[in-house]
Coordinates of C-alpha atoms and ligand atoms in Angstrom, one line a residue:
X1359 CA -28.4 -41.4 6.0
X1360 CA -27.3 -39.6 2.8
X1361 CA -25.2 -41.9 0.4
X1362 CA -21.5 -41.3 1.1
X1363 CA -19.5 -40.2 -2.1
X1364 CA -15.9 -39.9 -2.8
X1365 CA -13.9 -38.0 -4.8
X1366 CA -10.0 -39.7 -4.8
X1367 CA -9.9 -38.2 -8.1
X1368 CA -9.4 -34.7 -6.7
X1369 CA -6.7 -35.6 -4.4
X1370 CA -3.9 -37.2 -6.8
X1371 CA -1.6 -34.2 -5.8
X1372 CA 1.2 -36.2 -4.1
X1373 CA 0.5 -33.7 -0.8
X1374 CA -2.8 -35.2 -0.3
X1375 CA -1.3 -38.7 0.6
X1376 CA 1.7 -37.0 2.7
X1377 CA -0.7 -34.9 4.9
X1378 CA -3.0 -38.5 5.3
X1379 CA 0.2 -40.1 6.7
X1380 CA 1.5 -37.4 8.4
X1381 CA -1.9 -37.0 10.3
X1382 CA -1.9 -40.5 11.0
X1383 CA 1.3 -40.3 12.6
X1384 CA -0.1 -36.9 15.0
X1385 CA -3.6 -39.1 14.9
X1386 CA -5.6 -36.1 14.1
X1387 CA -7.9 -35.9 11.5
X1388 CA -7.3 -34.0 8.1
X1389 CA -9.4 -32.5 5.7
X1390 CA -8.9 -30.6 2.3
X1391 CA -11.8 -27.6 2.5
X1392 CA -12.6 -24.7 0.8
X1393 CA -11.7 -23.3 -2.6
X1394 CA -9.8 -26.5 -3.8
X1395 CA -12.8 -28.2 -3.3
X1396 CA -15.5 -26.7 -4.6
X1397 CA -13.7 -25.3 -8.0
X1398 CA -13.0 -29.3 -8.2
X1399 CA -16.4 -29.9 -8.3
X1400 CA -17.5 -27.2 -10.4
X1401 CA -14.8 -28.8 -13.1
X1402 CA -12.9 -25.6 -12.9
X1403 CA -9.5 -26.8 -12.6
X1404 CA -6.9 -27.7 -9.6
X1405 CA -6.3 -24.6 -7.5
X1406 CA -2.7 -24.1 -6.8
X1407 CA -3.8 -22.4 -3.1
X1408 CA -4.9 -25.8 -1.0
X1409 CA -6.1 -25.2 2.5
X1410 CA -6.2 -27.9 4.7
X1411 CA -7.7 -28.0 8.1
X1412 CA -6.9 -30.6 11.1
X1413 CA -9.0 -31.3 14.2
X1414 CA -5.6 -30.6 16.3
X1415 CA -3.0 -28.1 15.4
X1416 CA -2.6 -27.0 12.2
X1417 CA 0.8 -25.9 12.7
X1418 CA 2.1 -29.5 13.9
X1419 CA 0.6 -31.2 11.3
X1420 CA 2.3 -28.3 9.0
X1421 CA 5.9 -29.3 10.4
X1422 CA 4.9 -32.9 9.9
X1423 CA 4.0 -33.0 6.6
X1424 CA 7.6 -30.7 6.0
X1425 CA 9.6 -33.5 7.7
X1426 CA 8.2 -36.3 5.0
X1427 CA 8.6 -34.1 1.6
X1428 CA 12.0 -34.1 0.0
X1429 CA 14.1 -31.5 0.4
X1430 CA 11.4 -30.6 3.6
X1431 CA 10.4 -27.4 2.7
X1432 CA 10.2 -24.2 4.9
X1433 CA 7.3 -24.0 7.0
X1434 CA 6.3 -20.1 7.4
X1435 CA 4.2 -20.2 11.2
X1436 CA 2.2 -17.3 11.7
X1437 CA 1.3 -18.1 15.7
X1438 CA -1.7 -15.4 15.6
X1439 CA -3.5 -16.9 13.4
X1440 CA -2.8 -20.3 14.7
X1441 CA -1.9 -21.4 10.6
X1442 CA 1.3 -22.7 9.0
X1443 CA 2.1 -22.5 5.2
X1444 CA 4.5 -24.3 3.1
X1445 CA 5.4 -24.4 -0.6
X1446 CA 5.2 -27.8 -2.0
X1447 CA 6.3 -27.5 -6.6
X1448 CA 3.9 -24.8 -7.3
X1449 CA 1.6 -25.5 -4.5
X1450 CA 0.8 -22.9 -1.2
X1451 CA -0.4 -25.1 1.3
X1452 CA -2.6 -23.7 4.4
X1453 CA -2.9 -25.4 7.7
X1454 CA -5.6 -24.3 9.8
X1455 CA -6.6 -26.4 13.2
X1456 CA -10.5 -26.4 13.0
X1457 CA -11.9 -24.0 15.8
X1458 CA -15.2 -23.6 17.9
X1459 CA -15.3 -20.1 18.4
X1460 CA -16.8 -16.9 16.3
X1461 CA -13.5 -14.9 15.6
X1462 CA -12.7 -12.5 13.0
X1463 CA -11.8 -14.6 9.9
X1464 CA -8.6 -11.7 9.4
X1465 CA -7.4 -11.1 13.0
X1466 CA -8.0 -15.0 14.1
X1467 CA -6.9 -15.2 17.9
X1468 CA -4.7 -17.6 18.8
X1469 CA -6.0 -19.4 21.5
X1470 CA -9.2 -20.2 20.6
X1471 CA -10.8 -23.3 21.4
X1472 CA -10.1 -26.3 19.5
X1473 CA -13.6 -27.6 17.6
X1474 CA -14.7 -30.8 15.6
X1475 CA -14.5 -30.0 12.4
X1476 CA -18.1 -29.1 11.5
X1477 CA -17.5 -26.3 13.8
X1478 CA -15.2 -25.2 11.6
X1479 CA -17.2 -25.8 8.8
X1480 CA -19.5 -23.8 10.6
X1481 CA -17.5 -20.8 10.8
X1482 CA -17.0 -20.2 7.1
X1483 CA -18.5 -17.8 4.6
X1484 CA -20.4 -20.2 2.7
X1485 CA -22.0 -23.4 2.0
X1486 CA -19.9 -24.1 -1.7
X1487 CA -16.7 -23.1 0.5
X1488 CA -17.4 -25.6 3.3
X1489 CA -17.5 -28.4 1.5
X1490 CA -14.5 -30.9 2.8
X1491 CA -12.6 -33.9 1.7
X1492 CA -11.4 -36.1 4.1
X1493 CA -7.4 -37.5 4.1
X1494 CA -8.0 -40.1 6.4
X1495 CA -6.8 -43.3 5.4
X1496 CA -10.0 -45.5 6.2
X1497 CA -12.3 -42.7 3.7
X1498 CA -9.6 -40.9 1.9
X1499 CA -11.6 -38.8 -0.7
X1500 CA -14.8 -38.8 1.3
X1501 CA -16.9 -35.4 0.8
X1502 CA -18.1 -33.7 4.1
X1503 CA -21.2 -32.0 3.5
X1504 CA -23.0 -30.7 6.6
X1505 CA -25.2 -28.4 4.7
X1506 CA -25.8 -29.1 1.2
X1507 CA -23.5 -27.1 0.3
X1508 CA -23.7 -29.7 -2.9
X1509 CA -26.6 -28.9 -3.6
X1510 CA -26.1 -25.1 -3.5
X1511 CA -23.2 -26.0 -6.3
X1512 CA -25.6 -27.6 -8.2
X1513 CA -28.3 -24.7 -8.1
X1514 CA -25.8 -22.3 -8.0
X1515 CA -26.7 -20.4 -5.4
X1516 CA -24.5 -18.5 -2.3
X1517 CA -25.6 -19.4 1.4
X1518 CA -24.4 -19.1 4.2
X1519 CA -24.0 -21.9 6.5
X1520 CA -25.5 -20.1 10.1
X1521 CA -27.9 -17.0 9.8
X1522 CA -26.4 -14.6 7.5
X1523 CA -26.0 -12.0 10.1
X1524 CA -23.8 -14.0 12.3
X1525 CA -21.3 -15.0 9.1
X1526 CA -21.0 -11.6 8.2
X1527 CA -19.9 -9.7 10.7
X1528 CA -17.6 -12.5 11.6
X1529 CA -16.3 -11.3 8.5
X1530 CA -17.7 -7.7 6.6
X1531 CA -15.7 -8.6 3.8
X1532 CA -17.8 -11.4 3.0
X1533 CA -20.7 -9.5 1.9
X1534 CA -17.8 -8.5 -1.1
X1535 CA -17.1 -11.8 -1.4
X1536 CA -20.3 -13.1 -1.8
X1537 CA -21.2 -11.0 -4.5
X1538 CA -17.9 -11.6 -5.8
X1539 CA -18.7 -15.3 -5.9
X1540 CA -21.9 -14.7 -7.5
X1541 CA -20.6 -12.7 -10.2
X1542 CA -17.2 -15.3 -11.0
X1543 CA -19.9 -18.2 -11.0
X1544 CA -23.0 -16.7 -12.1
X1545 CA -24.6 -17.6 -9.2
X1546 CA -27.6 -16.4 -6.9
X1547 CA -27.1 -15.1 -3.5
X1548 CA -30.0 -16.8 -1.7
X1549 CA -32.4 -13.9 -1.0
X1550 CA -32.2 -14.1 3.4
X1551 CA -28.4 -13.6 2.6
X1552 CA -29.0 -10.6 0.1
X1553 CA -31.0 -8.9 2.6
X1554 CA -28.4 -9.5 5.1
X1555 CA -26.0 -7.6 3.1
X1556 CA -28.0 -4.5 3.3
X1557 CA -28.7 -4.8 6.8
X1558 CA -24.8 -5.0 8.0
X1559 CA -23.6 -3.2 4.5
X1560 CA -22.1 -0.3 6.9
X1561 CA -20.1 -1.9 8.3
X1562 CA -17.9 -2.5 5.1
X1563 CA -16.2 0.2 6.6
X1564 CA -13.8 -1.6 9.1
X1565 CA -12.5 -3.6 6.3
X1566 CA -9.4 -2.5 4.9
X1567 CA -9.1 -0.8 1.4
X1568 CA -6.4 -3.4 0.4
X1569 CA -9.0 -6.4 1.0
X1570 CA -12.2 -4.6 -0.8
X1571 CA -9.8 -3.5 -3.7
X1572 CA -8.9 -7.4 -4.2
X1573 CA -12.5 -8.2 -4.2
X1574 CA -13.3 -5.3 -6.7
X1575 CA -10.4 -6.5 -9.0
X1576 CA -12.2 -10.1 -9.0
X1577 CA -15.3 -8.5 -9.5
X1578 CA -13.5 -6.5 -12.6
X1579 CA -12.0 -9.5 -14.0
X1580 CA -14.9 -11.7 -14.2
X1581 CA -16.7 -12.1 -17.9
X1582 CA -19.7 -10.3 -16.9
X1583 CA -18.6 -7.5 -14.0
X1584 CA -21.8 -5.7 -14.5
X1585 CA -23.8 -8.4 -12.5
X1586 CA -21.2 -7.3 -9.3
X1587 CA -21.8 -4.1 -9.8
X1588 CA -25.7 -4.4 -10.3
X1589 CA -25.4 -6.3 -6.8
X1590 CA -23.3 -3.7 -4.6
X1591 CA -25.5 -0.8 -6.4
X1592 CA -28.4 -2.9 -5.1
X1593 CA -27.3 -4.2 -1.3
X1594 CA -26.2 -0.5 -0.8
X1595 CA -22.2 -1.0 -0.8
X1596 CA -21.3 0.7 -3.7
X1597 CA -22.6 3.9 -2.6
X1598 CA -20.0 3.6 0.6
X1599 CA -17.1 2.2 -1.3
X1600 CA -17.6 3.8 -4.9
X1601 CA -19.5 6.9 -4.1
X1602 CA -18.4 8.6 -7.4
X1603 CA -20.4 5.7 -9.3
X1604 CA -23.4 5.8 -7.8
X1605 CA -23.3 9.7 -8.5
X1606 CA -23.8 8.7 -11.8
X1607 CA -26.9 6.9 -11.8
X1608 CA -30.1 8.6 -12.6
X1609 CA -31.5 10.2 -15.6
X1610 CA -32.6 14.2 -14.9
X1611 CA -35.1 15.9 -17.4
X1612 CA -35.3 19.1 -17.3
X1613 CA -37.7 21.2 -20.3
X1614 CA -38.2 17.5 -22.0
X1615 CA -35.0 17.3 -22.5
X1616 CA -32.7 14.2 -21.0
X1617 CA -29.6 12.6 -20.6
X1618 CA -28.6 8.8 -20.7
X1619 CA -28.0 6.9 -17.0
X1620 CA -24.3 7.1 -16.6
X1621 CA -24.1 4.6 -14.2
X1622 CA -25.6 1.8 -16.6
X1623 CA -24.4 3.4 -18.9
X1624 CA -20.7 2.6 -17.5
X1625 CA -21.4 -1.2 -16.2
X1626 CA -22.1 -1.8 -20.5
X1627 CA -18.9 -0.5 -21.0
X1628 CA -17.1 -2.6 -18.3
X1629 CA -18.8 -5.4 -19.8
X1630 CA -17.6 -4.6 -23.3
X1631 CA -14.2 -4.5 -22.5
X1632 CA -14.2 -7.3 -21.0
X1633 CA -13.5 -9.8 -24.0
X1634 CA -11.1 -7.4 -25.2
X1635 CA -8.7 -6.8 -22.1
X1636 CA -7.5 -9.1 -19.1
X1637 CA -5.4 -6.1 -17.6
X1638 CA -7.4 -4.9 -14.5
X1639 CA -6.4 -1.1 -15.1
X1640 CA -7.8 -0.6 -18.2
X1641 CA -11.0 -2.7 -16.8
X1642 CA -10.7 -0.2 -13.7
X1643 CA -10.4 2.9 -16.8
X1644 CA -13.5 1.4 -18.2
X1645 CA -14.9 2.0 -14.9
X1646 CA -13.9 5.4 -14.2
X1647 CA -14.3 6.9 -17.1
X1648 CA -17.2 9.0 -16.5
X1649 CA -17.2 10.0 -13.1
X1650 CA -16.2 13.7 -13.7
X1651 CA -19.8 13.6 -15.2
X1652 CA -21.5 13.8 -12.1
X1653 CA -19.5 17.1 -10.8
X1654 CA -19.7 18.7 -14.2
X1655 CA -23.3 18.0 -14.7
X1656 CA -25.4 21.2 -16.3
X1657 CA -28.4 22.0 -18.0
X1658 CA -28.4 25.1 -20.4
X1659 CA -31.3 26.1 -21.9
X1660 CA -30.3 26.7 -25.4
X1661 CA -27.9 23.3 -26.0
X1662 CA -29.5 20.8 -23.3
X1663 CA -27.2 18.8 -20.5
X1664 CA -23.5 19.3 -21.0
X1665 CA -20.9 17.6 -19.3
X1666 CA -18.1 20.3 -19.8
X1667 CA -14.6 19.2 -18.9
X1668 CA -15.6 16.2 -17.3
X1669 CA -12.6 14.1 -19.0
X1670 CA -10.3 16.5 -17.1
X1671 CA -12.0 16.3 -13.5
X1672 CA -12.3 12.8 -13.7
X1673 CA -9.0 12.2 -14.1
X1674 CA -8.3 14.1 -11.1
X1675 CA -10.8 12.4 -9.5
X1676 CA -9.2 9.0 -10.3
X1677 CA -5.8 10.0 -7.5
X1678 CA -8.4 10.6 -4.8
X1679 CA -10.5 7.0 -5.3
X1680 CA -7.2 5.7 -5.4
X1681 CA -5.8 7.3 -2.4
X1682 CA -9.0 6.9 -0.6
X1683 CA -8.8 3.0 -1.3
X1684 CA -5.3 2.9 -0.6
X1685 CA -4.6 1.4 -4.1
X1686 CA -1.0 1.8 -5.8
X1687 CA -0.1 5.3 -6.1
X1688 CA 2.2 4.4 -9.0
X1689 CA 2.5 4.3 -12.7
X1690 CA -1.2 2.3 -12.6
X1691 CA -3.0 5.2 -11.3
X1692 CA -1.1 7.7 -13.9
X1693 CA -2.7 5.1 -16.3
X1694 CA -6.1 5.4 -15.4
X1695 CA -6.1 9.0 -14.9
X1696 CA -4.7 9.7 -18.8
X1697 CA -7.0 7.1 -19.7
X1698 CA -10.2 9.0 -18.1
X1699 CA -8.4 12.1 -19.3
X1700 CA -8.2 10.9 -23.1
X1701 CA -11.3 9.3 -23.0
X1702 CA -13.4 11.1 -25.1
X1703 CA -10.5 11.9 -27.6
X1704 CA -10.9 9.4 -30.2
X1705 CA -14.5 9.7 -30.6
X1706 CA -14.6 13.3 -31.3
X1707 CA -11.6 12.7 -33.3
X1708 CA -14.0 9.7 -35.3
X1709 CA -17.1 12.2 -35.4
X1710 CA -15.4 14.3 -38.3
X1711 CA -13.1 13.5 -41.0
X1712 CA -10.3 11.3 -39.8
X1713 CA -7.2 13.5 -40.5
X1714 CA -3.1 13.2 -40.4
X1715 CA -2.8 16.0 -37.8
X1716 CA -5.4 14.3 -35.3
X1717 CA -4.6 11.2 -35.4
X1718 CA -0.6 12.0 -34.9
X1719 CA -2.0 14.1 -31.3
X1720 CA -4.0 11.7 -30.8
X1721 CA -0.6 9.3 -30.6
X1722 CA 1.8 11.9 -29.1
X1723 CA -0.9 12.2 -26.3
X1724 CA -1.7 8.7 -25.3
X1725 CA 2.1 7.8 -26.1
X1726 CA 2.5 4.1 -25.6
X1727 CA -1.5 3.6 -24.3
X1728 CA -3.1 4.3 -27.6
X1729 CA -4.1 0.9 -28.7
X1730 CA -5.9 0.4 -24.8
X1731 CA -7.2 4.1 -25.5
X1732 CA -8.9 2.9 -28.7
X1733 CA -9.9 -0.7 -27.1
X1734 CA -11.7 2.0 -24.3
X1735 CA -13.3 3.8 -26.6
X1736 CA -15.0 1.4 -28.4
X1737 CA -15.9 0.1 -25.4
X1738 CA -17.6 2.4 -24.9
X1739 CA -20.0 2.4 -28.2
X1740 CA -23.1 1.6 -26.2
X1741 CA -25.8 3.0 -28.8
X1742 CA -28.7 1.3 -29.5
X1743 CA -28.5 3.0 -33.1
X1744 CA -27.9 0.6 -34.9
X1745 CA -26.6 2.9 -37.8
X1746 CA -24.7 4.8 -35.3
X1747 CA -23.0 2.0 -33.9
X1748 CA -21.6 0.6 -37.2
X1749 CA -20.7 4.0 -38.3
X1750 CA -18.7 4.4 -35.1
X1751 CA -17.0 1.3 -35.5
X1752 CA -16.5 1.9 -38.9
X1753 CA -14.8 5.3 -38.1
X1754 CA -12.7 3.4 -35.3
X1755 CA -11.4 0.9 -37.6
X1756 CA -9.9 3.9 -39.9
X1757 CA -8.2 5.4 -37.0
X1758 CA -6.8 2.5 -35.8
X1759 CA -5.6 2.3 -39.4
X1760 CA -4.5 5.6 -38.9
X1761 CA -2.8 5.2 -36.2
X1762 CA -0.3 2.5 -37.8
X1763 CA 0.5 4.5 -41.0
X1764 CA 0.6 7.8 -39.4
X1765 CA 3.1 6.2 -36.6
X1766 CA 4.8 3.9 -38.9
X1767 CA 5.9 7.6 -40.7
X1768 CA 6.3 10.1 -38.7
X1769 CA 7.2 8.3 -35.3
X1770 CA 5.3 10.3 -32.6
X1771 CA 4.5 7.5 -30.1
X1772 CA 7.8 8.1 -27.9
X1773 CA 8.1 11.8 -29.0
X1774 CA 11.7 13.0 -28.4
X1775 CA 12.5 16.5 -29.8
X1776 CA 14.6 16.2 -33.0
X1777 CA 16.5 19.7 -32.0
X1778 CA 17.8 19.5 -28.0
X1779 CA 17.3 22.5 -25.9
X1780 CA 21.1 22.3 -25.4
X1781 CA 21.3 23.0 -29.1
X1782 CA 19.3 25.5 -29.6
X1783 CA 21.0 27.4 -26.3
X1784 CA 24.8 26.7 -28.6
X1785 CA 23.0 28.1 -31.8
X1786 CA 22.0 30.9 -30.4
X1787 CA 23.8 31.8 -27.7
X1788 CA 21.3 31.5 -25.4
X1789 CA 21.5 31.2 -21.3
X1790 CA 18.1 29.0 -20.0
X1791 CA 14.9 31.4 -21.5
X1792 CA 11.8 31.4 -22.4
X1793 CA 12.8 31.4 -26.2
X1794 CA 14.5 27.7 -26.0
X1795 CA 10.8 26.8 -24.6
X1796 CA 9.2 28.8 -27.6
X1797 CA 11.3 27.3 -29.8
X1798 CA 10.7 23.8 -29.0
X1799 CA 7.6 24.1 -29.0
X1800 CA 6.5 25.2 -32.4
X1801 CA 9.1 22.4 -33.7
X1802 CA 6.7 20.0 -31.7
X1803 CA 3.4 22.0 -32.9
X1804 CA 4.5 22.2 -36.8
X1805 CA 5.6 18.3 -36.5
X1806 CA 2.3 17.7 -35.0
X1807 CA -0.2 19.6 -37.6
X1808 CA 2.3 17.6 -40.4
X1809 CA 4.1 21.3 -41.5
X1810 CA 7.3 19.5 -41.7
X1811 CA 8.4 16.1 -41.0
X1812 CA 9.7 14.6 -37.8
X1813 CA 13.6 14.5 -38.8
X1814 CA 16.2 16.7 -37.9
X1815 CA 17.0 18.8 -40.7
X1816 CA 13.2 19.6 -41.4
X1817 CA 13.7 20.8 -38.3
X1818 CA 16.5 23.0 -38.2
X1819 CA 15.3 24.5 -41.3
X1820 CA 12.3 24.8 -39.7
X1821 CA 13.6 26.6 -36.5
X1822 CA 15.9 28.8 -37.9
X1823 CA 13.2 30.5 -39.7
X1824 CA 11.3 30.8 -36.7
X1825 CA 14.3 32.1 -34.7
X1826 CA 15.0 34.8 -37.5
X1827 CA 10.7 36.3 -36.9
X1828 CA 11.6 36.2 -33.0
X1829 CA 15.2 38.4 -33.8
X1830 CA 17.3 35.5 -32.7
X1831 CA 21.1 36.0 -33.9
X1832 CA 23.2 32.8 -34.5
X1833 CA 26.3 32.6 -33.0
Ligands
CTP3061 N1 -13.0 -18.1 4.2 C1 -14.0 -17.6 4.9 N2 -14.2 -16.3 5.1 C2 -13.3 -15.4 4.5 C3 -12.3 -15.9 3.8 C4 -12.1 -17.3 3.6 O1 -14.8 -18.4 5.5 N3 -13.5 -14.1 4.7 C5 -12.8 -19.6 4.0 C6 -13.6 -20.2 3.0 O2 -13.9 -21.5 3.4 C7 -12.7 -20.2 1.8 C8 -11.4 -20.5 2.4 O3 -11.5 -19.9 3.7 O4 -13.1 -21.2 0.8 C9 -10.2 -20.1 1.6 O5 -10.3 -18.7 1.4 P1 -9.6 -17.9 0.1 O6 -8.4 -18.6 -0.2 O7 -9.7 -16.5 0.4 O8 -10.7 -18.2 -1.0 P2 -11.1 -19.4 -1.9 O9 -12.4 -19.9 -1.5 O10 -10.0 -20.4 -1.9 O11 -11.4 -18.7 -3.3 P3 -10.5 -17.7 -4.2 O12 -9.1 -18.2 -4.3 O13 -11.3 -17.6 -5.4 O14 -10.6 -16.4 -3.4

């Protein structure tokens, strides 16, 4: 018999002691399980998601606990999956009744068979997200640990509780998750499991593009996304879900002459930006950043491999991985697409001297973005040079200096034209033409190369010259 060990001091959440009574009223037994659990145990703070499960109905014990909170919150019953939520302060709590059967962890039927509870326990992805505290009155706090699932916390290591095979395609998504675990926790996936994952990797594909996106995301955000990466290169996923990354990998020679890997090449950069950025979509820009380089890959024999263009096709690229992942077709994707489209700017821009009219493009493309367009591209320094990386970030430094002054004067960030069109149509006496559009322009281009300064009566001056060369008559 294993030595029975409590843990009362993760259940001080006044819910925990509700659910008890409440459950001792519908005498069932309750458990907390899952997530809360096990990020308890690995010190990393009180989720605010708590899942509880009951050997009985879920959903009764749900209503129950409503009926003895103040104000007794709403309970949301979602009958197909046999689970009731409520809200409790900042809390979402879960109610599951523990179940016997295999079933799809995301299309749970409702009527199957009521089980004991390591049944349930049985049923779940792994052995760190199995591990249950009981809210029974006579051994409130007690851990439930059918398979040293402890133990696998300890080592830090991802198992599954039955063979591998059967957990996963209870659940496809889990092979994400899994590695998603592992990279969050820097953790091992046991090696039976890893296999696993390439074995049943195919069918990833009946899994929504909304549920793998979430697990990429957590992947993105973790401090070291490279080791997720490295793991769905390795099991085989990534080439089904990010085919356009796994394009990238592989170094081609050709006459002696060689390029770098792309794809590892990429994972650094992820990794680099990762102490510099929480915001997901300029993680995901880190990401995507080089795929055009796959499509645009050439070797010439007189200048080596060029990647011609690839800034451009990769940003085009970027609507179709979005589409094909059914991702937000919003203002994010537009973000990641000028971000792969700029990519390259700043470094080119860095390579030479560092001058006015560069630097103030430089702004009036990126717009608001520039400051994540420079965190990108210093991400994306990965020379082993040690000369050439400190003269890169050296260069960097002066453009982000650059940046400030040049902005700070001539106000290019939100670029609005100083002359309207409406204007110049009233000066000239002009219906809608080609000429207002020729006219704005070179106001734009001489503001840009610093020929006149962005105010308005620089650029009337400026214009009215311009309008006397193109035979323009003022009204
Ligand atoms: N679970 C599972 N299989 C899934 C999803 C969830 O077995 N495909 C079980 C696990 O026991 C998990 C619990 O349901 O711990 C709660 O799932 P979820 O809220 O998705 O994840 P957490 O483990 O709480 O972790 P996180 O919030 O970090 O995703």
């Amino acid at each position: 018999m294993k030595a029975k060990t409590s843990y009362k001091e993760a259940l001080n959440n006044k819910i925990f002691t509700i659910t008890s009574q409440a459950a001792a009223t519908l005498n069932v037994k309750s458990y907390v399980i899952g997530g809360y659990v096990r990020d308890f145990l690995l010190n990393r703070g009180l989720k605010k998601d708590i899942d509880i499960v009951a050997v009985g109905s879920g959903i009764a014990l749900a209503e129950k606990v409503s009926s003895l909170l103040p104000g007794k919150p709403k309970v949301q019953v979602f009958k197909n999956y046999g689970t009731a939520m409520l809200r409790h302060n900042d809390t979402d709590i879960e109610f599951v009744g523990a179940r016997k059967e295999s079933y799809q962890w995301e299309s749970r039927k409702p009527h199957v068979e009521t089980g004991t509870l390591e049944d349930d326990q049985n049923r779940r992805d792994f052995t760190i997200n199995a591990l249950a505290l009981s809210l029974d009155e006579a051994d409130f706090g007690e851990l439930v640990d059918p398979f040293n699932g402890m133990d696998d916390l300890k080592k830090g290591i991802i198992r599954t509780p039955l063979d591998p095979d059967i957990t996963y395609s209870d659940d496809p998504l889990r092979m994400m998750r899994a590695i998603r675990f592992a990279t969050q926790l820097n953790f091992t996936i046991e090696e039976e499991s890893l296999k696993a994952i390439g074995r049943n990797k195919d069918r990833i594909s009946i899994i929504s593009g909304e549920r793998i996106v979430d697990e990429l995301n957590k992947i993105l955000m973790a401090p070291k996304p490279s080791t997720g990466f490295k793991l769905l290169h390795q099991t085989g996923l990534l080439q089904i879900i990010l085919p356009e990354l796994t394009a990238l990998k592989g170094v081609e020679e050709v006459e002696g002459q060689t390029h770098k890997d792309n794809f590892y090449h990429t994972l650094e950069v992820v990794d680099n930006i990762a102490p510099n950025t929480d915001d997901v979509w300029l993680r995901w820009s880190a990401l995507l950043h080089d795929i055009g380089k796959a499509p645009t890959k050439k070797f010439h024999k007189k200048i080596g491999w060029t990647f011609h263009g690839h800034e451009f096709v990769g940003g085009k690229m970027v609507k179709k991985l979005f589409e094909r992942l059914h991702m937000p077709l919003n203002h994010k994707m537009k973000y990641v697409s000028k971000m792969v489209m700029l990519s390259s700017r700043p470094i080119v821009l860095a390579q030479d001297i560092v001058t006015d009219s560069a630097v103030r493009r430089l702004i009036f493309d990126a717009g608001e973005d520039v400051e994540d367009l420079m965190t990108l591209c210093e991400a994306d320094i990965t020379t082993k040079n040690p000369q050439k990386f400190k003269k890169y970030h050296n260069n960097f430094k002066i453009v982000r200096q650059k940046i400030v002054e040049v902005e700070e004067r001539d106000h290019v960030r939100n670029f609005q034209p100083p002359i309207s069109g409406e204007e110049i149509m009233e000066i000239f006496n002009l219906k809608p033409s080609r000429e207002i559009g020729v006219l704005k322009e070179a106001i734009k281009e001489a503001i840009l190369e610093g020929e006149i300064p962005n105010e308005y009566n620089a650029a009337h001056d400026f214009m009215m010259e311009k309008a006397l060369k193109m035979g323009l008559k003022t009204n």
